[in-house]
PDB file of C-alpha atoms in Angstrom:
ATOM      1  CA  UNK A  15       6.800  13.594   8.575  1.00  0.00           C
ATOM      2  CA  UNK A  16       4.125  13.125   6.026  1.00  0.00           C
ATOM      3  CA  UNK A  17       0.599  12.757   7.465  1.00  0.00           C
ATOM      4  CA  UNK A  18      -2.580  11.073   5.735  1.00  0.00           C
ATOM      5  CA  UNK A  19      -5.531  11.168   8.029  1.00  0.00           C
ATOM      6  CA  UNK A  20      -8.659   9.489   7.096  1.00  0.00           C
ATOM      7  CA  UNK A  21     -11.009  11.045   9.362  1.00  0.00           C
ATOM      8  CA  UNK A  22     -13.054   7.841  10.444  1.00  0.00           C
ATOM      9  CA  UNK A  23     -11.464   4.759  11.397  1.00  0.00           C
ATOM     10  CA  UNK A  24     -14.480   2.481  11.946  1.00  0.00           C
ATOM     11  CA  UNK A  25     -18.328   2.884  10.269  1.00  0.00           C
ATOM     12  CA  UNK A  26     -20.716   0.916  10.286  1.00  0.00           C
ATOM     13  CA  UNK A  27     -23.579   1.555   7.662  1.00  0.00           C
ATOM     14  CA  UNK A  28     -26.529  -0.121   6.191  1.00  0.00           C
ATOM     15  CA  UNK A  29     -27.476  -1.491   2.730  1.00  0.00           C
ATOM     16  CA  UNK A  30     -27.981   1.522   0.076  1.00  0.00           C
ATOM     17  CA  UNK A  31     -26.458   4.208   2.457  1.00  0.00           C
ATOM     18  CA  UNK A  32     -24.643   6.811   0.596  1.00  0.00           C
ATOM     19  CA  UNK A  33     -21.149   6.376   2.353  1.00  0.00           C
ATOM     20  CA  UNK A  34     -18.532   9.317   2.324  1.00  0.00           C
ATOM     21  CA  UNK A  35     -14.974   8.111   3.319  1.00  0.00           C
ATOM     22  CA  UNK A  36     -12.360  11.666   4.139  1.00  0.00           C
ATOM     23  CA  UNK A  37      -8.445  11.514   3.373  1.00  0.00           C
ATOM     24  CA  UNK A  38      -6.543  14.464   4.000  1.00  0.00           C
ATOM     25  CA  UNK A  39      -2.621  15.052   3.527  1.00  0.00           C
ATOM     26  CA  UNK A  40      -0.350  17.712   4.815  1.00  0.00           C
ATOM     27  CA  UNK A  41       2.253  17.561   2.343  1.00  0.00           C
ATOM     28  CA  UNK A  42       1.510  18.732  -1.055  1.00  0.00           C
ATOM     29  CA  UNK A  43       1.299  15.986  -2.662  1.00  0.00           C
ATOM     30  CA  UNK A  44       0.335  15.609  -6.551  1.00  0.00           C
ATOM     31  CA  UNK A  45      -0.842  12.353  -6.638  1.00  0.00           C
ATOM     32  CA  UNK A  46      -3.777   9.967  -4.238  1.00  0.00           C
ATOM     33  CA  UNK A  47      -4.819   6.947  -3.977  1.00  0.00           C
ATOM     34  CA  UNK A  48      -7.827   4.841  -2.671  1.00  0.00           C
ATOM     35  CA  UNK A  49      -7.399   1.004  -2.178  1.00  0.00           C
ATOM     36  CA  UNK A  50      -9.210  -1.711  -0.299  1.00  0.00           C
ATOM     37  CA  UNK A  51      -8.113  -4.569   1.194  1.00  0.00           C
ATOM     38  CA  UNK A  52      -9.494  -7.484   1.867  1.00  0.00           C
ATOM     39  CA  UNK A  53      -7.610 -11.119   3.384  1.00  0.00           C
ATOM     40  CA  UNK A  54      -6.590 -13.379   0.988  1.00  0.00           C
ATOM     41  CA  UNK A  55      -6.322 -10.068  -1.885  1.00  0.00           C
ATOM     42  CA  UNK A  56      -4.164  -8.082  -1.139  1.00  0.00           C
ATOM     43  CA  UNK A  57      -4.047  -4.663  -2.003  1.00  0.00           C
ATOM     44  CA  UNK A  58      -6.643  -3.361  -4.797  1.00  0.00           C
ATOM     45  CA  UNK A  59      -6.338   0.067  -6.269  1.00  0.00           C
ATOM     46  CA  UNK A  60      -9.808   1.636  -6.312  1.00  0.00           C
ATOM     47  CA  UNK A  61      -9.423   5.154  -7.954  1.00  0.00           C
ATOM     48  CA  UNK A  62      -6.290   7.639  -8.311  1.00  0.00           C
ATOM     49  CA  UNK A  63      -6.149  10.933  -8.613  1.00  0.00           C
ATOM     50  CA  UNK A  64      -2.847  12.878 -10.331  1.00  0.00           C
ATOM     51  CA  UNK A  65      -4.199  16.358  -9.663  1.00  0.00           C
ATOM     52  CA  UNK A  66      -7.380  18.668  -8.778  1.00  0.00           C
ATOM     53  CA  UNK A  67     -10.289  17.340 -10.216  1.00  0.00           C
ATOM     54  CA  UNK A  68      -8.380  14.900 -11.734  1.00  0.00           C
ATOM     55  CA  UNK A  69      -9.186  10.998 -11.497  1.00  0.00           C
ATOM     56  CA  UNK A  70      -8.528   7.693 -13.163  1.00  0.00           C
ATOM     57  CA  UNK A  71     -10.200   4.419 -12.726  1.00  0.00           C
ATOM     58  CA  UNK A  72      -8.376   1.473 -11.282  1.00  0.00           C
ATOM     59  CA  UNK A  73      -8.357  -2.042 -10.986  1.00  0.00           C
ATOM     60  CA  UNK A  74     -11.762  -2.108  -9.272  1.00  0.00           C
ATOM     61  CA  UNK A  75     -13.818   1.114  -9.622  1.00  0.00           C
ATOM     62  CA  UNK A  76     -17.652  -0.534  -9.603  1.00  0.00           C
ATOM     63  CA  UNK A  77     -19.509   1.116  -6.761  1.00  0.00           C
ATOM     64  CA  UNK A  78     -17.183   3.629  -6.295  1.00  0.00           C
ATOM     65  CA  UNK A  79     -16.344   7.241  -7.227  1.00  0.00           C
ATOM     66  CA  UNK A  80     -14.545   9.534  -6.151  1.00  0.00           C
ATOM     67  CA  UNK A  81     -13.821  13.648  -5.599  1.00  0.00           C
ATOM     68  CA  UNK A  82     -10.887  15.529  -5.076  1.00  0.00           C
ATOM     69  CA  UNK A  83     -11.905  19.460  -5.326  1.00  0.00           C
ATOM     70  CA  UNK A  84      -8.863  20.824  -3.189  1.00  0.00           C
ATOM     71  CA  UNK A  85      -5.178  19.078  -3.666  1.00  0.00           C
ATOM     72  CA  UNK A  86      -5.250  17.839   0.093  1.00  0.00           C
ATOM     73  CA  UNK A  87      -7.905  16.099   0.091  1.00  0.00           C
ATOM     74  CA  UNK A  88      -9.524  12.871  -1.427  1.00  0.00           C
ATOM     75  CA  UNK A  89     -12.835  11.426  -0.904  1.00  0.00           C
ATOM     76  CA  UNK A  90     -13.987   8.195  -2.169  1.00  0.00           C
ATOM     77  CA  UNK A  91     -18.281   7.651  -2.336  1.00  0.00           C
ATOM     78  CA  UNK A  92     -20.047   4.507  -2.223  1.00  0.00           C
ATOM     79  CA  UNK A  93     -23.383   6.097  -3.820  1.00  0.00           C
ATOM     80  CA  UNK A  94     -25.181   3.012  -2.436  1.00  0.00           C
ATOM     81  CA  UNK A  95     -23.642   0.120   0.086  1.00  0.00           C
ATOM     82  CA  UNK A  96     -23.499  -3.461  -0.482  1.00  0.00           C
ATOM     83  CA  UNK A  97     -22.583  -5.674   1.529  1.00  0.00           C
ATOM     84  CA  UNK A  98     -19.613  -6.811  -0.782  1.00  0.00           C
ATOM     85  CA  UNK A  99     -17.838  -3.676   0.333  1.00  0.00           C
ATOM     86  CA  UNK A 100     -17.164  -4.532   3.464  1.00  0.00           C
ATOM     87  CA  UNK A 101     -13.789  -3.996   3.530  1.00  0.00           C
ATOM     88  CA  UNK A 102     -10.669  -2.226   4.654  1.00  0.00           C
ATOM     89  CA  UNK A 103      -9.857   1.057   2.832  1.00  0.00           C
ATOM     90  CA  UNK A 104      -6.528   2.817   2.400  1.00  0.00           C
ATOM     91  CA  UNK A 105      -6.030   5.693   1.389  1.00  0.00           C
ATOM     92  CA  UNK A 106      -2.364   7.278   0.482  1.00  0.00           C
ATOM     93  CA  UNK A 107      -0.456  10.067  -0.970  1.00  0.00           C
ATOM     94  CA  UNK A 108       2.804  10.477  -3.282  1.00  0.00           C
ATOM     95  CA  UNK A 109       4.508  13.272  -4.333  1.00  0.00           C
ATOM     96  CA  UNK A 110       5.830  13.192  -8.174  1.00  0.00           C
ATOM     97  CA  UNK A 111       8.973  15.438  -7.036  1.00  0.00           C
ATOM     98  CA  UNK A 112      10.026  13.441  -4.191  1.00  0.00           C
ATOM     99  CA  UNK A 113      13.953  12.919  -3.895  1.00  0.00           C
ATOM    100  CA  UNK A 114      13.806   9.545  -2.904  1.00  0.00           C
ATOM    101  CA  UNK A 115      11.812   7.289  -4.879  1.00  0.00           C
ATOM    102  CA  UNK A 116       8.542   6.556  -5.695  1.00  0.00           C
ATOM    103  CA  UNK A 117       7.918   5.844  -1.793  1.00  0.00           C
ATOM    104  CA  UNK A 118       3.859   6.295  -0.638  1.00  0.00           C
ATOM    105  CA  UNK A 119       2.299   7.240   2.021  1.00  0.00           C
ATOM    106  CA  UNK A 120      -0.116   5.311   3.370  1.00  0.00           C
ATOM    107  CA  UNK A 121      -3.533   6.215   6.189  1.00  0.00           C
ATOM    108  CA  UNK A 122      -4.471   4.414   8.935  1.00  0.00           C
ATOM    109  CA  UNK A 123      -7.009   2.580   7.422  1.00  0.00           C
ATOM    110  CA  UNK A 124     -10.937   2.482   7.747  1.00  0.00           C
ATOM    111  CA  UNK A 125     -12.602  -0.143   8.288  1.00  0.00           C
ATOM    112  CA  UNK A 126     -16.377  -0.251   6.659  1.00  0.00           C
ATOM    113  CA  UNK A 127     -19.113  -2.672   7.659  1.00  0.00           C
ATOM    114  CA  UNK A 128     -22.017  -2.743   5.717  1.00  0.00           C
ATOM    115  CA  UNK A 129     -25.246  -4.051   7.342  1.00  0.00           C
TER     116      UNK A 129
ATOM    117  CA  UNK B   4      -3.673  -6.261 -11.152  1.00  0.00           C
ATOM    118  CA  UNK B   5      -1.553  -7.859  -8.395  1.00  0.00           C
ATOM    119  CA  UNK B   6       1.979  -8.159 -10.121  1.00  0.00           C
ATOM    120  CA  UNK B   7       3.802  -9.628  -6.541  1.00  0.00           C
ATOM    121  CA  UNK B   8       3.703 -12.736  -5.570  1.00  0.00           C
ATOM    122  CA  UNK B   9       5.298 -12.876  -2.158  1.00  0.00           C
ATOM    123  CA  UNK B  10       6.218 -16.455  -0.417  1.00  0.00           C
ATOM    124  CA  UNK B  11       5.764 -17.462   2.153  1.00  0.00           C
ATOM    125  CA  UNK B  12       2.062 -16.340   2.877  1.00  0.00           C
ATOM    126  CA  UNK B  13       2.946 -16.933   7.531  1.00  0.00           C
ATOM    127  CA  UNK B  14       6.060 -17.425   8.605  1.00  0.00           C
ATOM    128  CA  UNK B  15       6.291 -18.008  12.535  1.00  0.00           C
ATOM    129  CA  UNK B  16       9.910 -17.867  14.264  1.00  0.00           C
ATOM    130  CA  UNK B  17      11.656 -17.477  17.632  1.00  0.00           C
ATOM    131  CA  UNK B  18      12.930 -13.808  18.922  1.00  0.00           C
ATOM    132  CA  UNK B  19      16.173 -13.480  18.050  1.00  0.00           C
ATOM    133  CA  UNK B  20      16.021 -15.540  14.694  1.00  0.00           C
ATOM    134  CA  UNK B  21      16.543 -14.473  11.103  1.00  0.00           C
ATOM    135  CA  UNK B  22      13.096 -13.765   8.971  1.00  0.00           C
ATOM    136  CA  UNK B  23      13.510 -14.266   4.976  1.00  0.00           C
ATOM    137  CA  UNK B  24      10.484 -13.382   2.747  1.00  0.00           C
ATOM    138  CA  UNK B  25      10.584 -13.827  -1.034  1.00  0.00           C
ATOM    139  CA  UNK B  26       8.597 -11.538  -3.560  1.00  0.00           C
ATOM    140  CA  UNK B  27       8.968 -12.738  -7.320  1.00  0.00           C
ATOM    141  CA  UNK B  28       7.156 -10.098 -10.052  1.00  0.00           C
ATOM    142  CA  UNK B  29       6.063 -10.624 -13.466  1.00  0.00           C
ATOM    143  CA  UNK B  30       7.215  -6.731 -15.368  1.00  0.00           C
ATOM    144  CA  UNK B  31      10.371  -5.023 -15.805  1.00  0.00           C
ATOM    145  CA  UNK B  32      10.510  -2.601 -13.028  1.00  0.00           C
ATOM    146  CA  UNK B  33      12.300   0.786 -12.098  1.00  0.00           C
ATOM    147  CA  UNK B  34      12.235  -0.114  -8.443  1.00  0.00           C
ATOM    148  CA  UNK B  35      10.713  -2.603  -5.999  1.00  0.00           C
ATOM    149  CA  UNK B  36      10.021  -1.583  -2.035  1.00  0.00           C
ATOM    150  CA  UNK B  37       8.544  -3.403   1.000  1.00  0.00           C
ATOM    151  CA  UNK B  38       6.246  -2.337   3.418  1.00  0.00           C
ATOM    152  CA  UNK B  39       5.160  -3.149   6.564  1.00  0.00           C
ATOM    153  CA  UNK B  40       1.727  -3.226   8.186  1.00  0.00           C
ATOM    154  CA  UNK B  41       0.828  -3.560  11.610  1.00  0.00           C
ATOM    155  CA  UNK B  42      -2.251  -5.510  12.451  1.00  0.00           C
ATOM    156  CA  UNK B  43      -5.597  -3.233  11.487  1.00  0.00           C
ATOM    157  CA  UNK B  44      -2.920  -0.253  10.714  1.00  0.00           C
ATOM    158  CA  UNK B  45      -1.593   1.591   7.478  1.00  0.00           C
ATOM    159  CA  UNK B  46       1.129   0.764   5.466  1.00  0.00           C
ATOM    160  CA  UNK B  47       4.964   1.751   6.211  1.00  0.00           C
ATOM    161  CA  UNK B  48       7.060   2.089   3.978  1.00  0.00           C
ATOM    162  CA  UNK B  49      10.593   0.235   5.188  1.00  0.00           C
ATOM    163  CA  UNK B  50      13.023   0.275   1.926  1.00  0.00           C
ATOM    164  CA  UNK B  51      13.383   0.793  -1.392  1.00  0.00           C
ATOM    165  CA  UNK B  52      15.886  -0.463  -3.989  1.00  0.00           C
ATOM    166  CA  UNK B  53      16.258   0.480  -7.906  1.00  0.00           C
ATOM    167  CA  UNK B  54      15.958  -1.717 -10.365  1.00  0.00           C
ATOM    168  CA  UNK B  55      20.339  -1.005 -10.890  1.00  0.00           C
ATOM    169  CA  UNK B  56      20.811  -2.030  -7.681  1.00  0.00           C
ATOM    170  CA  UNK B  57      21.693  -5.671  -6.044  1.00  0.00           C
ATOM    171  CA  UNK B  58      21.298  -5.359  -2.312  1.00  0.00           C
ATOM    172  CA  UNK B  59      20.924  -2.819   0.335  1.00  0.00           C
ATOM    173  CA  UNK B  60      20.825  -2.601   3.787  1.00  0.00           C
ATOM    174  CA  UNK B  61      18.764  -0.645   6.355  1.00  0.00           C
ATOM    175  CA  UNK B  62      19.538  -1.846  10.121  1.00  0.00           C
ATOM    176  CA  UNK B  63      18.123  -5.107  10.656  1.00  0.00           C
ATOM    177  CA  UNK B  64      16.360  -5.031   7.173  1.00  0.00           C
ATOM    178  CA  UNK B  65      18.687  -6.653   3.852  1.00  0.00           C
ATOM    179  CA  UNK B  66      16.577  -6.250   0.475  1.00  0.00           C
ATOM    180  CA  UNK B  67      18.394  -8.535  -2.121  1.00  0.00           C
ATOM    181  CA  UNK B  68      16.711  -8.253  -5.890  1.00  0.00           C
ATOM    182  CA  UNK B  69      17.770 -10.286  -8.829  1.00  0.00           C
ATOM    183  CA  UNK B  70      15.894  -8.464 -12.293  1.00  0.00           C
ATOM    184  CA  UNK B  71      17.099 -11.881 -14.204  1.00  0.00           C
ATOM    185  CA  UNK B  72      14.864 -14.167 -12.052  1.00  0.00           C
ATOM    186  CA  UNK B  73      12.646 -10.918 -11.071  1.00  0.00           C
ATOM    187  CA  UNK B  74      12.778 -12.054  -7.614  1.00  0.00           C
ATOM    188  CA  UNK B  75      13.530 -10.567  -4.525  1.00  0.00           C
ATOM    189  CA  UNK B  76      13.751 -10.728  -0.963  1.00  0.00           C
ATOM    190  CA  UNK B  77      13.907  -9.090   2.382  1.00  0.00           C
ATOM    191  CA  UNK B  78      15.955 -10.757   5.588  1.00  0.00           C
ATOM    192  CA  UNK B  79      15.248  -9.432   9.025  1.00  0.00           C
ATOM    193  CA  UNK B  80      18.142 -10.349  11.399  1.00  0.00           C
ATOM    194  CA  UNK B  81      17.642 -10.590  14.591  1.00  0.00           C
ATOM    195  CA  UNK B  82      13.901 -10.725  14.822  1.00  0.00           C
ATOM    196  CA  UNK B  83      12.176  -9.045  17.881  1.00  0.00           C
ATOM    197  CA  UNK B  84       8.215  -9.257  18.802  1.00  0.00           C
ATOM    198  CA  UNK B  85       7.779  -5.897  18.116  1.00  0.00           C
ATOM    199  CA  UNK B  86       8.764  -7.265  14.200  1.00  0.00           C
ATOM    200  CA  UNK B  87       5.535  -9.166  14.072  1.00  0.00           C
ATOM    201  CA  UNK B  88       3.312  -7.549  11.011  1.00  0.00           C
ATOM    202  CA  UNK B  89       2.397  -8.309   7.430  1.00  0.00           C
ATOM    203  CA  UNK B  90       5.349  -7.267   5.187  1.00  0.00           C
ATOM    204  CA  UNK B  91       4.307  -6.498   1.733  1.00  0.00           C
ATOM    205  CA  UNK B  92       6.477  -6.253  -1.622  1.00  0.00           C
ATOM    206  CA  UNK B  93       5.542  -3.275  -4.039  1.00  0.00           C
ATOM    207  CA  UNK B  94       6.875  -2.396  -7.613  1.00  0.00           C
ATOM    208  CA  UNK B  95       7.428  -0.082  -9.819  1.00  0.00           C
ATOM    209  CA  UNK B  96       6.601  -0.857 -13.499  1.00  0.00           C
ATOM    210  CA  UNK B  97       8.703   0.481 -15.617  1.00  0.00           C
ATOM    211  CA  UNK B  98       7.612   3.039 -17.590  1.00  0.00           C
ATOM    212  CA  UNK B  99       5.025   4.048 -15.160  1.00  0.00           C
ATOM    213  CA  UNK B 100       5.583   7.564 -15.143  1.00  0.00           C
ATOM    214  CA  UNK B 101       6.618   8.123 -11.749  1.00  0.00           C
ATOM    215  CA  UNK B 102       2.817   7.792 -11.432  1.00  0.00           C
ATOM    216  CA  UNK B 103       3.365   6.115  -7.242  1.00  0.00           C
ATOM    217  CA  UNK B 104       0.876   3.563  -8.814  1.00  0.00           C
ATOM    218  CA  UNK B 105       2.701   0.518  -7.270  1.00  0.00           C
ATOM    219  CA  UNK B 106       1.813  -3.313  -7.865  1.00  0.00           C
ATOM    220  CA  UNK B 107       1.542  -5.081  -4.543  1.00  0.00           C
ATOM    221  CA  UNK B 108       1.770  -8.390  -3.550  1.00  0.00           C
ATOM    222  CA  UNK B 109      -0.413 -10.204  -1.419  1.00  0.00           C
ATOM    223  CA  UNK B 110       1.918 -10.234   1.572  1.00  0.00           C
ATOM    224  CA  UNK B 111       3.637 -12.695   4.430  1.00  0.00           C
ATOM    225  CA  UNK B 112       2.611 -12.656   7.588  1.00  0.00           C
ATOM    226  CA  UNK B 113       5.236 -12.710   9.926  1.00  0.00           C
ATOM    227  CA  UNK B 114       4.897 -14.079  14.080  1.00  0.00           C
ATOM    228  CA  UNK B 115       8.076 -13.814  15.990  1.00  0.00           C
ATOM    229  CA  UNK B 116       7.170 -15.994  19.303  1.00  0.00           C
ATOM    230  CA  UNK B 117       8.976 -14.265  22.479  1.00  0.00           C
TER     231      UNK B 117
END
């Protein structure tokens, strides 16, 4: 089975903090994806990535960026909190060559409070 | 940009009753799949049908889509408490370049009383 860990599950941080969220997968995927959600908006695509050091802005990039230096792993930044991003954040994987669709892979989730 | 539209938003039944949730979508599409989420979890994906297709069938799951109307929907027969999660419609534009960037809806939230 595909796995996408994101390594914390719950943070809380405080106004301005530099905030590092970690998404790993273990199946050699091409292509990642950050999203948040939030009740009420469904799913928002923050940033994508189709391959090392490769990135493209999404529906809602402000505040964010992004780094993907090794293929397995994805890491979205908040350079400085807000509130406002409070949020739940998804992160998920998707291989190009897959046999049976354009199916995703979704994390658990990690759920942000900003202070 | 949030392409689904997915109706109802909460739906609450008995065990044992049938679930049907509606997703209607604005683009042509090369596929549309639903999802389900379990409260505070990740997404799972639960089944996937091409834009060629009419209906398919995965256990208790029956995705129906209609590209005239660009509508479709997913029945759960036989609804259990364990079924109780957001379920979430995702497409495909077409001509997306087999990207996985998928348009989701907003979701129904789905309570099956015991």
């Amino acid at each position: 089975d595909v796995k996408v860990t994101q390594s914390s599950r719950y943070l809380v941080k405080r106004t301005g903090e530099k905030v590092f969220l970690e998404c790993v997968q273990d199946m050699d995927h091409e292509n990642m994806f950050w999203y948040r959600q939030d009740p009420g908006l469904g799913l928002r695509l923050i940033y994508f990535s189709y391959d090392v050091k490769m990135k493209e802005k999404g529906d809602i990039p402000e505040g964010y960026s992004v780094s993907r230096e090794k293929k397995e792993r994805f890491s979205l930044i908040l350079e400085s909190a807000s509130t406002n991003q409070t949020s739940m954040y998804l992160c998920a994987s998707f291989s190009v060559g897959t046999h049976l669709g354009n199916t995703i892979y979704f994390g658990e989730g990690s759920w942000l409070t900003v202070v | 940009s949030q392409q689904g539209e997915e109706d109802p938003q909460a739906l609450s039944i008995q065990e044992g009753e049938n679930a049907t949730m509606n997703c209607s979508y604005k683009t042509s599409i090369n596929n549309l799949q639903w999802y389900r989420q379990n409260s505070g979890r990740g997404l799972v994906h639960l089944i996937l049908i091409r834009s060629n297709e009419r209906e398919k069938h995965s256990g208790r799951l029956r995705v129906t889509l209609d590209t005239s109307k660009k509508s479709s929907s997913l029945l759960i027969t036989a609804s259990r408490a364990a079924d109780t999660a957001s379920y979430f419609c995702a497409t495909d534009p077409y001509g997306s370049s087999n990207t996985g960037k998928l348009i989701f809806g907003q979701g129904t939230t789905l309570q099956v009383k015991p």
